[in-house]
C-alpha positions as protocol buffer text, in pm:
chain_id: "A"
residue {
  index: 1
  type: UNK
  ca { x: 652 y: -1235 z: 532 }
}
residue {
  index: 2
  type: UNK
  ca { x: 451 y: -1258 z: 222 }
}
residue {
  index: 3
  type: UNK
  ca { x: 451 y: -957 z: -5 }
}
residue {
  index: 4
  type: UNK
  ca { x: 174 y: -913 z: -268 }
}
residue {
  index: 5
  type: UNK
  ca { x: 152 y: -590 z: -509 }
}
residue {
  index: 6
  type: UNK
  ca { x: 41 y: -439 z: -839 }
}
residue {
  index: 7
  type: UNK
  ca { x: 85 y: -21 z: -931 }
}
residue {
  index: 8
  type: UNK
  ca { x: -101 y: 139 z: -1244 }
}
residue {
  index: 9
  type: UNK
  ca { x: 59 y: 473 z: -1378 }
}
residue {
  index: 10
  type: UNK
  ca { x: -301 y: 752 z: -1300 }
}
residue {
  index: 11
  type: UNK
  ca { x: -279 y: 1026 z: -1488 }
}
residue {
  index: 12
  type: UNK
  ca { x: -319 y: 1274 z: -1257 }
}
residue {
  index: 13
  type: UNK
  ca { x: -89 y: 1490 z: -1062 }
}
residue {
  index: 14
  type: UNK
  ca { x: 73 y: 1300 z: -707 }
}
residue {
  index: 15
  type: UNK
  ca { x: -101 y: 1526 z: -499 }
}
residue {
  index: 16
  type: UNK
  ca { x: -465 y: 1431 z: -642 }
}
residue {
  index: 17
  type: UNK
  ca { x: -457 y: 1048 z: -623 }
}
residue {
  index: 18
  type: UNK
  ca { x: -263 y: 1059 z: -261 }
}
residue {
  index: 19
  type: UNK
  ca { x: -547 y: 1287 z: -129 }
}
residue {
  index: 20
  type: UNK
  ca { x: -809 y: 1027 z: -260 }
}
residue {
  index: 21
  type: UNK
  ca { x: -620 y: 750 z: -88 }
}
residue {
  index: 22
  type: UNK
  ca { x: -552 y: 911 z: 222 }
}
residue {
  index: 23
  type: UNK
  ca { x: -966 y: 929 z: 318 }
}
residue {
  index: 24
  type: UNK
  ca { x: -1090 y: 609 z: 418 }
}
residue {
  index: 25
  type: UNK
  ca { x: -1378 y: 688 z: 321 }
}
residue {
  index: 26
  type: UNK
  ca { x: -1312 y: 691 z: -53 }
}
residue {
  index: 27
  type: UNK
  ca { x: -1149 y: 345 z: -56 }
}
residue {
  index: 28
  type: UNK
  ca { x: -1516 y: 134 z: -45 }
}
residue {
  index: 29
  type: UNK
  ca { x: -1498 y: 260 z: -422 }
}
residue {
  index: 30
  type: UNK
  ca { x: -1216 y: 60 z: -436 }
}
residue {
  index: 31
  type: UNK
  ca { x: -1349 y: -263 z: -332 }
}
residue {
  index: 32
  type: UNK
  ca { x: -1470 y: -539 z: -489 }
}
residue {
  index: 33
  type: UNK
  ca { x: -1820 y: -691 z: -531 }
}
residue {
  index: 34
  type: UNK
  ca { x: -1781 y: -904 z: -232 }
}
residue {
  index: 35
  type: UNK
  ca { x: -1743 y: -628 z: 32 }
}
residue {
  index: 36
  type: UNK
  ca { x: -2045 y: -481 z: 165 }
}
residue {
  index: 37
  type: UNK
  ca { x: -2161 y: -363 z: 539 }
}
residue {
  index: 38
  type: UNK
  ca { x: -1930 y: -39 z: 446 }
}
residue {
  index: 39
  type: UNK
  ca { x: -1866 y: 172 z: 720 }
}
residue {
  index: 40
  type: UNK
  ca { x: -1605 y: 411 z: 734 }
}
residue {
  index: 41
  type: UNK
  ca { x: -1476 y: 814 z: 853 }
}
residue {
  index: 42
  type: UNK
  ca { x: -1145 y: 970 z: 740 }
}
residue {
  index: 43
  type: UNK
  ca { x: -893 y: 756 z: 958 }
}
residue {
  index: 44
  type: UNK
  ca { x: -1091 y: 471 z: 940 }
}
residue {
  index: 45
  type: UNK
  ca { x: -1319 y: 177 z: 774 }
}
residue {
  index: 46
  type: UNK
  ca { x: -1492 y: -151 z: 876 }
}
residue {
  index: 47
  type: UNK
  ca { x: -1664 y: -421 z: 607 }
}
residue {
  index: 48
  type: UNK
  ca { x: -1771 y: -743 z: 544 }
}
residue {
  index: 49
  type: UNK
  ca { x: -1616 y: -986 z: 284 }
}
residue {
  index: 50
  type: UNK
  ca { x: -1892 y: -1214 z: 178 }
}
residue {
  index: 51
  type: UNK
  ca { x: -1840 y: -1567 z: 335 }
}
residue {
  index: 52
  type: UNK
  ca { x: -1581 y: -1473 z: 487 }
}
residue {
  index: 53
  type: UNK
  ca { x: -1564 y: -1264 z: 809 }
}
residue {
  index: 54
  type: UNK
  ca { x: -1609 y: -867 z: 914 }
}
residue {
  index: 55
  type: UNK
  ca { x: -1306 y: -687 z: 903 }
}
residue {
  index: 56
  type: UNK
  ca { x: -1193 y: -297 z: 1001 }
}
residue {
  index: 57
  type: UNK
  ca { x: -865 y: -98 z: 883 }
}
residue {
  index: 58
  type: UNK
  ca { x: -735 y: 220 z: 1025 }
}
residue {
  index: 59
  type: UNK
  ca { x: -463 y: 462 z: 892 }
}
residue {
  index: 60
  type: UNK
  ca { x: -100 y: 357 z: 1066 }
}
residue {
  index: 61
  type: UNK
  ca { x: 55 y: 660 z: 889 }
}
residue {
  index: 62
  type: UNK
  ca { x: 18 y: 916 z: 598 }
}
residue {
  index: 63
  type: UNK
  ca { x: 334 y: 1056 z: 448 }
}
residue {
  index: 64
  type: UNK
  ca { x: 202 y: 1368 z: 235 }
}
residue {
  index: 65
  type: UNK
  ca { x: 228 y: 1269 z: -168 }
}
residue {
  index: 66
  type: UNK
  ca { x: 405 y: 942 z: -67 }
}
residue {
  index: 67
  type: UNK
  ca { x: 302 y: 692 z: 117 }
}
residue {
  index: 68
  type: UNK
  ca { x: -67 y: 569 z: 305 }
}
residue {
  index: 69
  type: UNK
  ca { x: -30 y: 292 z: 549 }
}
residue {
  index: 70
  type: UNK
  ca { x: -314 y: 98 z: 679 }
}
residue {
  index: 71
  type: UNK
  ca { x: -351 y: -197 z: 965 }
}
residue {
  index: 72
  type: UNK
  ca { x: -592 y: -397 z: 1111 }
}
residue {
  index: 73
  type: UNK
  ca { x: -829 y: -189 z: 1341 }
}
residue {
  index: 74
  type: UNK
  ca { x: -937 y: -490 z: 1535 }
}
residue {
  index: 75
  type: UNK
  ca { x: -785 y: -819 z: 1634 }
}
residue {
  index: 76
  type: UNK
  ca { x: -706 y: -992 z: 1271 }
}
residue {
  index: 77
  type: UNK
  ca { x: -608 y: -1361 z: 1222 }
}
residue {
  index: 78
  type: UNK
  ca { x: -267 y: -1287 z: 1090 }
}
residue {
  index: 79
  type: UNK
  ca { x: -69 y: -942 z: 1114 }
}
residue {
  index: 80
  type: UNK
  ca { x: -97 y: -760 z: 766 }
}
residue {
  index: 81
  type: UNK
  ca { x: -33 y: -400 z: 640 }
}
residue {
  index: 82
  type: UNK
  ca { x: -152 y: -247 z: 317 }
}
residue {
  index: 83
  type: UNK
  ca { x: 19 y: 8 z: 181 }
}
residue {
  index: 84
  type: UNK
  ca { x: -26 y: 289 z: -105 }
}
residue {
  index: 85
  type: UNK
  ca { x: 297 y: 423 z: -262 }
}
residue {
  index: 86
  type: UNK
  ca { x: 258 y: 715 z: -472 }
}
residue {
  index: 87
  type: UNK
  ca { x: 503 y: 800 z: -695 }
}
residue {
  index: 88
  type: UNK
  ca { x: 526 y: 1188 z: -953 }
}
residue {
  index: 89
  type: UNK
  ca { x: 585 y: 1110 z: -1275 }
}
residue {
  index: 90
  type: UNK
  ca { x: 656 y: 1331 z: -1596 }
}
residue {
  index: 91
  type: UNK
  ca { x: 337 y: 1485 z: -1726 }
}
residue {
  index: 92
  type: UNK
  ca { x: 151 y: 1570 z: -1414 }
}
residue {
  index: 93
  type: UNK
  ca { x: 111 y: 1109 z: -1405 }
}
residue {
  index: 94
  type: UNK
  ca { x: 159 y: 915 z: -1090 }
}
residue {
  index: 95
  type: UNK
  ca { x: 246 y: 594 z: -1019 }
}
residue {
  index: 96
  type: UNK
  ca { x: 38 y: 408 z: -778 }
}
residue {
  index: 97
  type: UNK
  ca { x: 111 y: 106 z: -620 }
}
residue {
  index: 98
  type: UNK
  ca { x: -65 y: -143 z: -306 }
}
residue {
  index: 99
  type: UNK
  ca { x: 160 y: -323 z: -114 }
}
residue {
  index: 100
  type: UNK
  ca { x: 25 y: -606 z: 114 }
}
residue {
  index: 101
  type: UNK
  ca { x: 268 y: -745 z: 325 }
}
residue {
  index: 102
  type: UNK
  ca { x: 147 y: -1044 z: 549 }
}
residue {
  index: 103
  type: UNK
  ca { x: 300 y: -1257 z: 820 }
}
residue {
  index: 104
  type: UNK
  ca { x: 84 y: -1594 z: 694 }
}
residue {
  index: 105
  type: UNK
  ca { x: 221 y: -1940 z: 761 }
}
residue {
  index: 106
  type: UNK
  ca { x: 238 y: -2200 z: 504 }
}
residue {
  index: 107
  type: UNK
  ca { x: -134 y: -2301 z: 530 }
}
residue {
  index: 108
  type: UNK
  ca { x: -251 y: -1949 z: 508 }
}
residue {
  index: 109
  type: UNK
  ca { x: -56 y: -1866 z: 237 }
}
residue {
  index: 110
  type: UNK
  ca { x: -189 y: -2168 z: -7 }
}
residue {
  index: 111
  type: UNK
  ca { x: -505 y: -2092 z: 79 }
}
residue {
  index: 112
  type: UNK
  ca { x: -463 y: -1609 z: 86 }
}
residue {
  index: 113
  type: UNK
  ca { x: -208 y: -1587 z: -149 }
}
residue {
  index: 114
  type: UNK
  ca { x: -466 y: -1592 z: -479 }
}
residue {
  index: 115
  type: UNK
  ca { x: -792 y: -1411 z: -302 }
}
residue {
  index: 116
  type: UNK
  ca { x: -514 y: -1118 z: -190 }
}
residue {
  index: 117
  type: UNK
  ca { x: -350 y: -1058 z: -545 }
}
residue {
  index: 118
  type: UNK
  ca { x: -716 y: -1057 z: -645 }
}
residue {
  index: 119
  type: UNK
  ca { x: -776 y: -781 z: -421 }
}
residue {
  index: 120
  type: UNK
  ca { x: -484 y: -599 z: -495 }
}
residue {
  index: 121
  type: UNK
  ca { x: -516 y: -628 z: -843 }
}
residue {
  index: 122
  type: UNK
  ca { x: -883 y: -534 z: -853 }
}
residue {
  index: 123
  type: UNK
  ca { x: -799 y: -214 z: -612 }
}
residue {
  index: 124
  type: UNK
  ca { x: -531 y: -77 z: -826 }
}
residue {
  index: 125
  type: UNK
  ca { x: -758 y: -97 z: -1109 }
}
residue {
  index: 126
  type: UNK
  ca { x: -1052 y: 29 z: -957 }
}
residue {
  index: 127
  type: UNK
  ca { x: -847 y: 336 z: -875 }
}
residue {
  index: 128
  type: UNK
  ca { x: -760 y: 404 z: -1214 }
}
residue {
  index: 129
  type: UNK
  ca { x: -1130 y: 377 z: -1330 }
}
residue {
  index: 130
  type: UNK
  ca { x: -1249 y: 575 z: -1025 }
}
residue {
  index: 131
  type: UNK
  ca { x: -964 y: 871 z: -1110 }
}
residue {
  index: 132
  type: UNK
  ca { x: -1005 y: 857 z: -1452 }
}
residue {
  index: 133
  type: UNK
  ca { x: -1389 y: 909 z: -1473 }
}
C-alpha cells in the first residue's frame, strides 16, 4: 500500500473546516486546474482529470470533527481511499491533513506516485486559501 499525505495547521475552529470537508460539494474548490466536468451533491462527486480519464468519489464515512473518508464511486483502476483528518488545536486552529492510501503495483506507482503528492499537496493548500479568505 502506498501512502501519500501533506496537513496545513487552518486557523479556524475543528468544527468549521470538518463541516467544509464533509460536503462534497465544496471539495471542486479544492481541485486543481486540471479537473473540470464537476458534478457533485453532499455524499458525492464525479470529474474529469484532463488527459486522463473521468472519475467519481463518494463519502465511505464521516466521523464528526475527525475524520472524512472518501472511495471510488465507480469501478477505479486501482483501490484508493482519501482521507481528511482533522485535528483541534490551541487557539480555536486545526490541523488538517489528506491521506491517500493506494494499493498500486510497482508500475503504477513510478508512474502515480508524483501526479498524487501533487494533488495532495495542491488540496491541502487550496483549503487553507479557500478557509482563510
Amino acid at each position: 500500500m502506498t501512502t501519500i499525505q501533506n496537513q496545513i495547521t487552518i486557523d479556524k475552529p475543528v468544527a468549521e473546516v470538518y463541516a467544509f470537508l464533509a460536503d462534497c460539494n465544496n471539495h471542486e474548490q479544492l481541485m486543481p486546474e486540471m479537473v473540470y466536468n464537476w458534478s457533485s451533491t453532499r455524499d458525492e462527486a464525479q470529474f474529469t482529470i484532463q488527459n486522463m480519464t473521468r472519475l467519481a468519489i463518494r463519502v465511505d464515512s464521516r466521523k464528526a470533527d475527525d475524520e472524512v473518508v472518501f472511495v471510488p464511486a465507480e469501478k477505479a483502476p486501482f483501490a484508493v481511499t482519501l482521507r481528511w483528518l482533522v485535528t483541534p488545536m490551541a487557539d480555536n486552529r486545526t490541523l488538517a491533513k489528506l491521506v491517500i492510501e493506494a494499493d498500486l503495483n510497482m508500475m503504477m506507482k513510478m508512474v502515480a506516485t508524483k501526479p498524487l503528492q501533487k494533488l495532495v499537496d495542491e488540496q491541502v493548500g487550496n483549503l487553507k486559501n479557500v478557509l482563510s479568505a
